Coordinates of N, CA, C and O and ligand atoms in Angstrom, one line a residue:
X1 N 0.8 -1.2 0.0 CA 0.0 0.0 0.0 C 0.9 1.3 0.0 O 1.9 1.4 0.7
X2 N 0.5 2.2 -0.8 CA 1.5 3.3 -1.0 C 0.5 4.4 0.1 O -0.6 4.0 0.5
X3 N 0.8 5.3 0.4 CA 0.4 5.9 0.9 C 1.1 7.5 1.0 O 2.3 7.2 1.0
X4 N 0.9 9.2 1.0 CA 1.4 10.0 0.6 C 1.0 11.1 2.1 O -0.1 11.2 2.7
X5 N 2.1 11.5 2.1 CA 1.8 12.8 3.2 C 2.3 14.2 2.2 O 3.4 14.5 1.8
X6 N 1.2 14.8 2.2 CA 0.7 16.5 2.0 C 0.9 17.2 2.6 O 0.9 16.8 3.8
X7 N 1.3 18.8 2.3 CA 1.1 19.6 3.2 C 1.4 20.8 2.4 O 2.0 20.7 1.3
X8 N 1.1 21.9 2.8 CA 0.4 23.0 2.2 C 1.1 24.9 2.5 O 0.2 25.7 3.0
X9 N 2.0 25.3 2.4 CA 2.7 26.5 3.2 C 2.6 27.9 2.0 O 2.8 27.9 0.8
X10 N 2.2 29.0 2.9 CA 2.1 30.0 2.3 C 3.9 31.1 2.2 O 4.5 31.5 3.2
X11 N 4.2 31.3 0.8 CA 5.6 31.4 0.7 C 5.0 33.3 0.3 O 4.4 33.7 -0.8
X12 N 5.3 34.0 1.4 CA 5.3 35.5 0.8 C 6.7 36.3 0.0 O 7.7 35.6 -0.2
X13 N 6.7 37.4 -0.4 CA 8.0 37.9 -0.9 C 8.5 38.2 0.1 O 9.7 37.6 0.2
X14 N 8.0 39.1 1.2 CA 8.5 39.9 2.1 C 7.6 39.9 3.3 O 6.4 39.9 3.1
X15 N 8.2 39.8 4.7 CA 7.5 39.6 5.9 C 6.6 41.2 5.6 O 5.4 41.0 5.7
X16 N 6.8 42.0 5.5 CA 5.7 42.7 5.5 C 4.3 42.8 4.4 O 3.6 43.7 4.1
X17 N 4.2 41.7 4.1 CA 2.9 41.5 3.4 C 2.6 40.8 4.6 O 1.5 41.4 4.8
X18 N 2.7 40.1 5.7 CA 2.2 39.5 7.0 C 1.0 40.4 7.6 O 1.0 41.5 7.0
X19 N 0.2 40.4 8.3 CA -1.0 41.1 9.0 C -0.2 41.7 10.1 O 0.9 41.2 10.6
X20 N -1.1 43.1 10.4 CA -0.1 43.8 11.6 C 0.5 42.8 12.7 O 1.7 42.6 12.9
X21 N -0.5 42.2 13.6 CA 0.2 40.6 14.2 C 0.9 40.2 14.1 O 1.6 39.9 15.1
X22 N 1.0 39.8 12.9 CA 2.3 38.9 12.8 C 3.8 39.7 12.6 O 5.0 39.3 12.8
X23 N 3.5 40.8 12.2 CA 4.8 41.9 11.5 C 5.3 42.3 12.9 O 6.5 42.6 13.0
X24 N 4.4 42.4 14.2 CA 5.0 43.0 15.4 C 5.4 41.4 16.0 O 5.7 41.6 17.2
X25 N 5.6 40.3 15.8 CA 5.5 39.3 16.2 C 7.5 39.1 15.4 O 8.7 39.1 15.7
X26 N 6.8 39.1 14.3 CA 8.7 39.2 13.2 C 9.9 40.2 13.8 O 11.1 40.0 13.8
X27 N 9.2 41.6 14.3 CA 10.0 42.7 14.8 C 10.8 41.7 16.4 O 12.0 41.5 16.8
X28 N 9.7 41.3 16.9 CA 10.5 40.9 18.3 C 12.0 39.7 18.4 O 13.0 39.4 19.1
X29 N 11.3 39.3 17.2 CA 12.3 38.0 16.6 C 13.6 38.7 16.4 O 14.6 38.6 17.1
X30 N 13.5 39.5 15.2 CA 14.4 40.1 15.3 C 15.5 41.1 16.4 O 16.7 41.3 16.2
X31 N 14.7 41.6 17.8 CA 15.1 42.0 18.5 C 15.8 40.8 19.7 O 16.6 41.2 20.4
X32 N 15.3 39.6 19.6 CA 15.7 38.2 19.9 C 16.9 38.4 19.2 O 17.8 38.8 19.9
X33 N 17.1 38.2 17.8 CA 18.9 37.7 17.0 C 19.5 38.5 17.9 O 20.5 38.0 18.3
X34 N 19.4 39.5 18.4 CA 20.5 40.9 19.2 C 21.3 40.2 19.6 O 22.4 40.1 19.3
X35 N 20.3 39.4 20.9 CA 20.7 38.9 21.9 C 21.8 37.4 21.7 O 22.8 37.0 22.3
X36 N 21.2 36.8 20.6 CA 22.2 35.7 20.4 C 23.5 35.5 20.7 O 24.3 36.2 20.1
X37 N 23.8 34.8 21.5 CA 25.5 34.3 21.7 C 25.9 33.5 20.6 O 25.3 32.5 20.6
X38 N 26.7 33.7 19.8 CA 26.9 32.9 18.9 C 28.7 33.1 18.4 O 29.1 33.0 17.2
X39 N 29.3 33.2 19.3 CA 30.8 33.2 19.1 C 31.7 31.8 18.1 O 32.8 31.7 17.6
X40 N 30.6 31.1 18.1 CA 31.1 29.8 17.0 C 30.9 29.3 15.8 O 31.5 28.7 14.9
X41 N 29.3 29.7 16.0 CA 29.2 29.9 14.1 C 28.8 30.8 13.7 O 28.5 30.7 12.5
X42 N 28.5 32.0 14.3 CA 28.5 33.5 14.0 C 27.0 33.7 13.1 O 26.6 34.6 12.4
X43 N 26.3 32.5 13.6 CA 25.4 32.6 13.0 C 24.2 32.5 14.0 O 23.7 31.5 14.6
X44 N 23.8 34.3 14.2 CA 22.4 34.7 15.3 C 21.3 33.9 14.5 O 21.1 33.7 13.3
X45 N 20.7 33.5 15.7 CA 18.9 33.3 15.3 C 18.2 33.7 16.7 O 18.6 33.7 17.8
X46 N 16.9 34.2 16.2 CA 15.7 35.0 16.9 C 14.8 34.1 16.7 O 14.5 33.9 15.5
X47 N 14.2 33.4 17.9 CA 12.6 33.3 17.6 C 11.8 34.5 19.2 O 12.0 35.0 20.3
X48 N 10.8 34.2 18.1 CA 9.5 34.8 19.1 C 8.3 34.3 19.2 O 7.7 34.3 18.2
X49 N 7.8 33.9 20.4 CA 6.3 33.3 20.8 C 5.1 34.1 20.4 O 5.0 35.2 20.9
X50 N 4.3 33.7 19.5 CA 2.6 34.7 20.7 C 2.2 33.7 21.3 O 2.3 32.6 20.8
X51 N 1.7 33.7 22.2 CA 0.7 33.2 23.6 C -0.6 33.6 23.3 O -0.9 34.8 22.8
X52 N -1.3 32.8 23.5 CA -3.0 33.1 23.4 C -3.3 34.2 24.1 O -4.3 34.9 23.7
X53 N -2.7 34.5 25.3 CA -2.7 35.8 25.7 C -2.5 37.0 25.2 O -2.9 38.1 25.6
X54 N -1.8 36.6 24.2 CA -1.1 38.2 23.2 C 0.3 38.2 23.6 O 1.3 38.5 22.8
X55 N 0.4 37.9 25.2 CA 2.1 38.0 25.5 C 3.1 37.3 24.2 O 2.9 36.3 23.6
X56 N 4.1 38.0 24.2 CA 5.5 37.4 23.1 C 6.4 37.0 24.1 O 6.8 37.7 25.0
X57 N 6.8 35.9 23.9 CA 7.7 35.8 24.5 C 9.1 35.1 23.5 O 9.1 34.3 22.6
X58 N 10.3 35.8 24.0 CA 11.7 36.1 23.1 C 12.3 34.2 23.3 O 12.0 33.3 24.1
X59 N 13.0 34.1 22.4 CA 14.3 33.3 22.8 C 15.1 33.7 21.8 O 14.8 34.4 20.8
X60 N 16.8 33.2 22.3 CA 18.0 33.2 20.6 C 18.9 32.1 21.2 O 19.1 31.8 22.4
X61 N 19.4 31.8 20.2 CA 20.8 30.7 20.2 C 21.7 31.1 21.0 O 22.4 32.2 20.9
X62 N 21.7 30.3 21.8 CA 22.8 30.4 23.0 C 24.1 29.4 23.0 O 23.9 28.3 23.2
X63 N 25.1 29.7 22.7 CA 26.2 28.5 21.9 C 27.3 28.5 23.5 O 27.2 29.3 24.5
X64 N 28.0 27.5 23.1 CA 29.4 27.3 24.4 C 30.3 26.7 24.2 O 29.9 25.8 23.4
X65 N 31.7 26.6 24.4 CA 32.5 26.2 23.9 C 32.7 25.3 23.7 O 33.5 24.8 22.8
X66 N 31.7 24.2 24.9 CA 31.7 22.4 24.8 C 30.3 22.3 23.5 O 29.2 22.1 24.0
X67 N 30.4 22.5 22.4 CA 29.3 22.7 21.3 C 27.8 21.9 21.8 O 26.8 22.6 22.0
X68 N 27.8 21.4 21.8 CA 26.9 20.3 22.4 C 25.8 20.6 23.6 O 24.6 20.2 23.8
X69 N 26.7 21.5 24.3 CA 25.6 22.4 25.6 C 24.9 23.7 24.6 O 24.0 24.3 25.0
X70 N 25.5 23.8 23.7 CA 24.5 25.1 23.5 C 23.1 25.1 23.5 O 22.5 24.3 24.2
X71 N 22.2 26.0 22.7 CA 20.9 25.4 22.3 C 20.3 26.6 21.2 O 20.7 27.6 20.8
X72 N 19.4 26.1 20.9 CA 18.8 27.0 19.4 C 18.1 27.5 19.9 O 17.7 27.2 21.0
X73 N 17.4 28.9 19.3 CA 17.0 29.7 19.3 C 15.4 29.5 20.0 O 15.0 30.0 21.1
X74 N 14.7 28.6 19.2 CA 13.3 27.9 19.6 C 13.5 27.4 20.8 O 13.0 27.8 21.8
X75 N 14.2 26.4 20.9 CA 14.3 26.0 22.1 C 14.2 26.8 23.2 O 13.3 26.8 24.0
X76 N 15.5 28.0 23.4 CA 15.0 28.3 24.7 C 14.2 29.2 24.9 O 14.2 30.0 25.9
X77 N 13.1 29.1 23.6 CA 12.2 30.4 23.8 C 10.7 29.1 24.3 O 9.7 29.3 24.9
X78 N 11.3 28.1 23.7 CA 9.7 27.1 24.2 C 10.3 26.9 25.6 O 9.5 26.9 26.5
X79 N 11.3 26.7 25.8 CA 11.2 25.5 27.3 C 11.0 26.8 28.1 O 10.3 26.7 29.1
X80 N 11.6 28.0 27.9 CA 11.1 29.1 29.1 C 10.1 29.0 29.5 O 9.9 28.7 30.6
X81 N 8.9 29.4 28.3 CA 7.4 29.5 28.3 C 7.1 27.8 28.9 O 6.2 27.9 29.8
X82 N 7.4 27.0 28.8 CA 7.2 26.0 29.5 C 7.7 25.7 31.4 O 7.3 25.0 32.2
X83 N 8.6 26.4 31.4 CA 9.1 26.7 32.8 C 8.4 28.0 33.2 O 8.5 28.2 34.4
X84 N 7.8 29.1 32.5 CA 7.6 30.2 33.2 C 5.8 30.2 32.9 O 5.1 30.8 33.7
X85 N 5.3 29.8 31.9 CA 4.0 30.2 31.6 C 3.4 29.0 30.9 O 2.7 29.1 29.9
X86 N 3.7 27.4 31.9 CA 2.9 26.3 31.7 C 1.5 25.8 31.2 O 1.2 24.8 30.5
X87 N 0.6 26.8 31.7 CA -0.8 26.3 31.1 C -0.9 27.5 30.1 O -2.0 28.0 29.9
X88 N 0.2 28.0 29.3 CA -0.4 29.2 28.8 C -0.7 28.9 26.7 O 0.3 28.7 26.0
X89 N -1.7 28.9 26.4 CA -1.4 28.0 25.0 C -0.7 28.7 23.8 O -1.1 29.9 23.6
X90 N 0.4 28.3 22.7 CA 1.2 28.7 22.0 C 0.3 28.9 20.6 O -0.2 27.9 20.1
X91 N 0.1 30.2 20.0 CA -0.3 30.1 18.8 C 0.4 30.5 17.9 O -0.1 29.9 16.9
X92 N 1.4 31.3 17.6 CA 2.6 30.7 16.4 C 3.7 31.3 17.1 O 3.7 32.2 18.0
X93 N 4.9 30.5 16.5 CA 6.0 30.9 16.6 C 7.1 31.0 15.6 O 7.5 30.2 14.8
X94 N 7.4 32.2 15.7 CA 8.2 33.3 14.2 C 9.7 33.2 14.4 O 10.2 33.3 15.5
X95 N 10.5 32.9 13.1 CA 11.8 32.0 13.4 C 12.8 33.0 12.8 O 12.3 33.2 11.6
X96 N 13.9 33.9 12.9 CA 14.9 34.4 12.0 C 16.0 34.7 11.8 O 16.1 35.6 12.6
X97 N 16.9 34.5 11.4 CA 18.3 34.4 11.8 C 19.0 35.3 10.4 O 18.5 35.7 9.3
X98 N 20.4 35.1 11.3 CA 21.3 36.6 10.2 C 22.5 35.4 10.9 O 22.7 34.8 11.9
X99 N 23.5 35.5 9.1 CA 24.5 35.0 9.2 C 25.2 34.7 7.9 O 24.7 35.4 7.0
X100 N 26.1 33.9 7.6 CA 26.3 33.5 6.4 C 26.4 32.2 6.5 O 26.6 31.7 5.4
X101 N 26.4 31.6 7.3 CA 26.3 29.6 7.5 C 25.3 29.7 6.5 O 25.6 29.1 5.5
X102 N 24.0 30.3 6.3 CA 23.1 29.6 5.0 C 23.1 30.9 3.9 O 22.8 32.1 4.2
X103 N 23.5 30.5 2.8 CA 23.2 31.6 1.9 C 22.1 32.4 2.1 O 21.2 31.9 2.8
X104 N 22.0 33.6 1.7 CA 20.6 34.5 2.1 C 19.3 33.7 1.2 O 18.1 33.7 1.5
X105 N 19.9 33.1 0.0 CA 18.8 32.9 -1.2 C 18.5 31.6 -0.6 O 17.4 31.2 -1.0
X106 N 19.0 30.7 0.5 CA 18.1 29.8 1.2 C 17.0 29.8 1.7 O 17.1 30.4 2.7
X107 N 16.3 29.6 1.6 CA 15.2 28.9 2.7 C 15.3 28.2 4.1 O 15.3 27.0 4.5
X108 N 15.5 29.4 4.8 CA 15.6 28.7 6.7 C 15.0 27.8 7.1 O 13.8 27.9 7.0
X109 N 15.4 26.3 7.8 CA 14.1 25.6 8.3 C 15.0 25.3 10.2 O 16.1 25.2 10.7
X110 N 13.9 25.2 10.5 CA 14.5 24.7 11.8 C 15.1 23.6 12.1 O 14.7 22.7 11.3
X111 N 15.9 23.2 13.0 CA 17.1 22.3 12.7 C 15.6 20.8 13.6 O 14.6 21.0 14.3
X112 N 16.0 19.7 13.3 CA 15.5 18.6 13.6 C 15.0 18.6 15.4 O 13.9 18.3 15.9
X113 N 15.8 18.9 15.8 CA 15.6 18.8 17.1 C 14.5 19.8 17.8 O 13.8 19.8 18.9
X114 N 14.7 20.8 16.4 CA 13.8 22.3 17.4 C 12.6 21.5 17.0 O 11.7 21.4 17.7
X115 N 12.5 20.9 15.6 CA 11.2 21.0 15.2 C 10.0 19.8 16.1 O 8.8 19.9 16.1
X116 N 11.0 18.6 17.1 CA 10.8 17.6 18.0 C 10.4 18.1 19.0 O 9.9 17.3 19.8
X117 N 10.4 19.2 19.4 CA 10.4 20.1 20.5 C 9.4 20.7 20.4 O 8.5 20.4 21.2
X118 N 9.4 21.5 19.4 CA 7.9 21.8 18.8 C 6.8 21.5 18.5 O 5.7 22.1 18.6
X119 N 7.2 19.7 17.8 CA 5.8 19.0 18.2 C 5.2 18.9 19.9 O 4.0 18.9 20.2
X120 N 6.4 18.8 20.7 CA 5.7 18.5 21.8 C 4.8 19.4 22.5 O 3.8 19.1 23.2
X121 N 5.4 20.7 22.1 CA 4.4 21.7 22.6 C 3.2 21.1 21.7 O 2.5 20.2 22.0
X122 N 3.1 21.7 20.6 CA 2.1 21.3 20.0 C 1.0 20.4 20.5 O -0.2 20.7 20.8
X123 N 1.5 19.0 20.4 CA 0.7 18.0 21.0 C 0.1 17.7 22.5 O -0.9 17.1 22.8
X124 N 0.9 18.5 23.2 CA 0.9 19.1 24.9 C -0.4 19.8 24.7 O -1.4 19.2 25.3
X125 N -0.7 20.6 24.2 CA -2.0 22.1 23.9 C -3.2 21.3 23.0 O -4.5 21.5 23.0
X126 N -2.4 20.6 22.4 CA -4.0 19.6 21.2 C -4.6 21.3 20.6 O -5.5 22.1 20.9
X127 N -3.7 21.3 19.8 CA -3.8 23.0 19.4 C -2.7 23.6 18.3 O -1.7 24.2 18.6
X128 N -3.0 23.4 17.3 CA -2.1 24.0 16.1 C -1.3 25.1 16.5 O -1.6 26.2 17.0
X129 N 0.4 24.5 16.1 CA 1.1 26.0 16.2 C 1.4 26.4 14.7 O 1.6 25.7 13.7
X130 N 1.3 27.6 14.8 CA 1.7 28.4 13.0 C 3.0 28.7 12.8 O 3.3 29.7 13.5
X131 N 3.7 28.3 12.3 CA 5.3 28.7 12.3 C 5.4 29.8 10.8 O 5.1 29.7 9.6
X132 N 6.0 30.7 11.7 CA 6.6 31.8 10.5 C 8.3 32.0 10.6 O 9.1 32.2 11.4
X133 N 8.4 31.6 8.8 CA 10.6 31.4 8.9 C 10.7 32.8 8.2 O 10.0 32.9 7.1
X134 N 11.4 34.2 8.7 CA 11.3 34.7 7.7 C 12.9 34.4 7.0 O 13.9 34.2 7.8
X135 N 13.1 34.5 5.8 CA 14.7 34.0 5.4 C 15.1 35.0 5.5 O 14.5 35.9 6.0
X136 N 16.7 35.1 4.9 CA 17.4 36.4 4.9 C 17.1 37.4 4.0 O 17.2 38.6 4.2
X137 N 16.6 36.6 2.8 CA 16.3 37.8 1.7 C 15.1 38.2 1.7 O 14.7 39.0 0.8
X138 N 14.0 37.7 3.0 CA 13.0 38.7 3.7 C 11.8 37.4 3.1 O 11.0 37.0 4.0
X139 N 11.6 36.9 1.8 CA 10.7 35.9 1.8 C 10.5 35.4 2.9 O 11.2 35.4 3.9
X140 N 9.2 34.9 2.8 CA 8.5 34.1 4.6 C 7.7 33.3 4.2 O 6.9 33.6 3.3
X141 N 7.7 32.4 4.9 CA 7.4 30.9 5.0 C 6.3 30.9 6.0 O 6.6 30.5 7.1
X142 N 5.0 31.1 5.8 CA 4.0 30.8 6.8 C 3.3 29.0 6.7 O 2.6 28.6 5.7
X143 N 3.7 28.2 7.6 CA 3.6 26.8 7.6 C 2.1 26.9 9.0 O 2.1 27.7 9.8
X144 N 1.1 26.0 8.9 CA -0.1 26.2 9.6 C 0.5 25.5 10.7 O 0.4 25.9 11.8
X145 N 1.1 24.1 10.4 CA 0.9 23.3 12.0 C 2.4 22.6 12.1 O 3.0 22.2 11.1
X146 N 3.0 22.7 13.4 CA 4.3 21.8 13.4 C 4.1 20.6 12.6 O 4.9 20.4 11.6
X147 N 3.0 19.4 12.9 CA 3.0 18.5 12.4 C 3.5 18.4 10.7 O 4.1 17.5 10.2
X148 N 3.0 19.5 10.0 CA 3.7 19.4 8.9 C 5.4 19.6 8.3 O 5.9 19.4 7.2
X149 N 5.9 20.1 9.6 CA 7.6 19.9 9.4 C 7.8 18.4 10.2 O 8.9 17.9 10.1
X150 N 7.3 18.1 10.7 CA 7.9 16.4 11.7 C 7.0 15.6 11.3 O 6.7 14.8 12.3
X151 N 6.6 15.4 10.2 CA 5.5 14.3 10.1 C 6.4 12.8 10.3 O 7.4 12.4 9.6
X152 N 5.5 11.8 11.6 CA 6.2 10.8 12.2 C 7.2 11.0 12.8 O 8.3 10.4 12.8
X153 N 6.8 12.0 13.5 CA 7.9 12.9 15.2 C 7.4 11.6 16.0 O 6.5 10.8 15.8
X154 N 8.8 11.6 17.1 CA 8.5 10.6 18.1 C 7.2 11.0 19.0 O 6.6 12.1 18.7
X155 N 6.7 10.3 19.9 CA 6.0 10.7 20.5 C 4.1 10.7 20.1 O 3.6 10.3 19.0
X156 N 3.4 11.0 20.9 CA 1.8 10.7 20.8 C 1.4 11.8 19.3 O 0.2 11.9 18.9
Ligands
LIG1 N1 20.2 27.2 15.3 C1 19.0 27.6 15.9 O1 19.1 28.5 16.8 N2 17.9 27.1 15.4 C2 17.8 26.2 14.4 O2 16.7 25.7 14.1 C3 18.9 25.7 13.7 C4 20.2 26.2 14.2 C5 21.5 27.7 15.9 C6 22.3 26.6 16.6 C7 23.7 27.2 16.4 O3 23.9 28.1 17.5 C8 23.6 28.0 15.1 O4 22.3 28.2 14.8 C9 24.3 27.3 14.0 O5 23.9 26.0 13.8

């Protein structure tokens, strides 16, 4: 039996064709890369939460010299809101980074592990998250649900 997995992403030119929401959601992201520690591959990333509440909440890549302890940008913006604002539910999270590790004419995706992480929120809430990549040359990637970057993620 053959069987096919679909899925469906809206690719803009430029983050500002986004709805005011999401464009102040892209800005915080950006104000996220600031903060990035990234002395090893010189390559910042910004994510930013919305919360069903409206609250944003920041993360960026945090790197260290034993490579392996660091962590990505998503990550420590989910596990905060997971340690700091547990029942609070995630409705998208906006991804963007500045560097030269990926050409600008790439297409950003989040690395394997953020995206495992992501489902769990996800599946945690039984509640679609929306992920926005904006790339470097400003194109943006609006994707409706984690499940469609991890389809057959570990886990329920
Ligand atoms: N990085 C992220 O922050 N998010 C991803 O989804 C992929 C990669 C970080 C990890 C490391 O600090 C740097 O980007 C280069 O891999």
């Amino acid at each position: 039996m053959k069987k096919d997995f679909h899925f469906s992403y809206d690719l803009l030119a430029d983050w500002k064709e986004l709805p005011v929401e999401d464009q102040v959601l892209v800005d915080r992201a950006f104000e996220a890369v600031e903060t990035a520690y990234a002395p090893y591959s010189e390559f910042k990333v910004g994510a930013s939460v919305r919360l069903d509440s409206g609250a944003i909440i920041m993360g960026s890549n945090q790197e260290n010299a034993a490579y392996p302890s660091g962590l990505c940008a998503e990550r420590v913006a989910l596990f905060h809101i997971g340690s700091a604002f547990p029942k609070e539910m995630i409705k998208t999270i906006c991804i963007v980074a500045k560097g030269n590790l990926i050409p600008n004419h790439k297409l950003l995706s989040p690395c394997g592990g953020c995206r495992q992480v992501m489902l769990e929120s996800e599946n945690r809430q039984k509640k679609k998250i929306r992920i926005i990549i904006v790339n470097q040359d400003n194109r943006t990637m609006i994707v409706p649900s984690v499940i469609d970057l991890l389809p057959f993620g570990f886990g329920s």
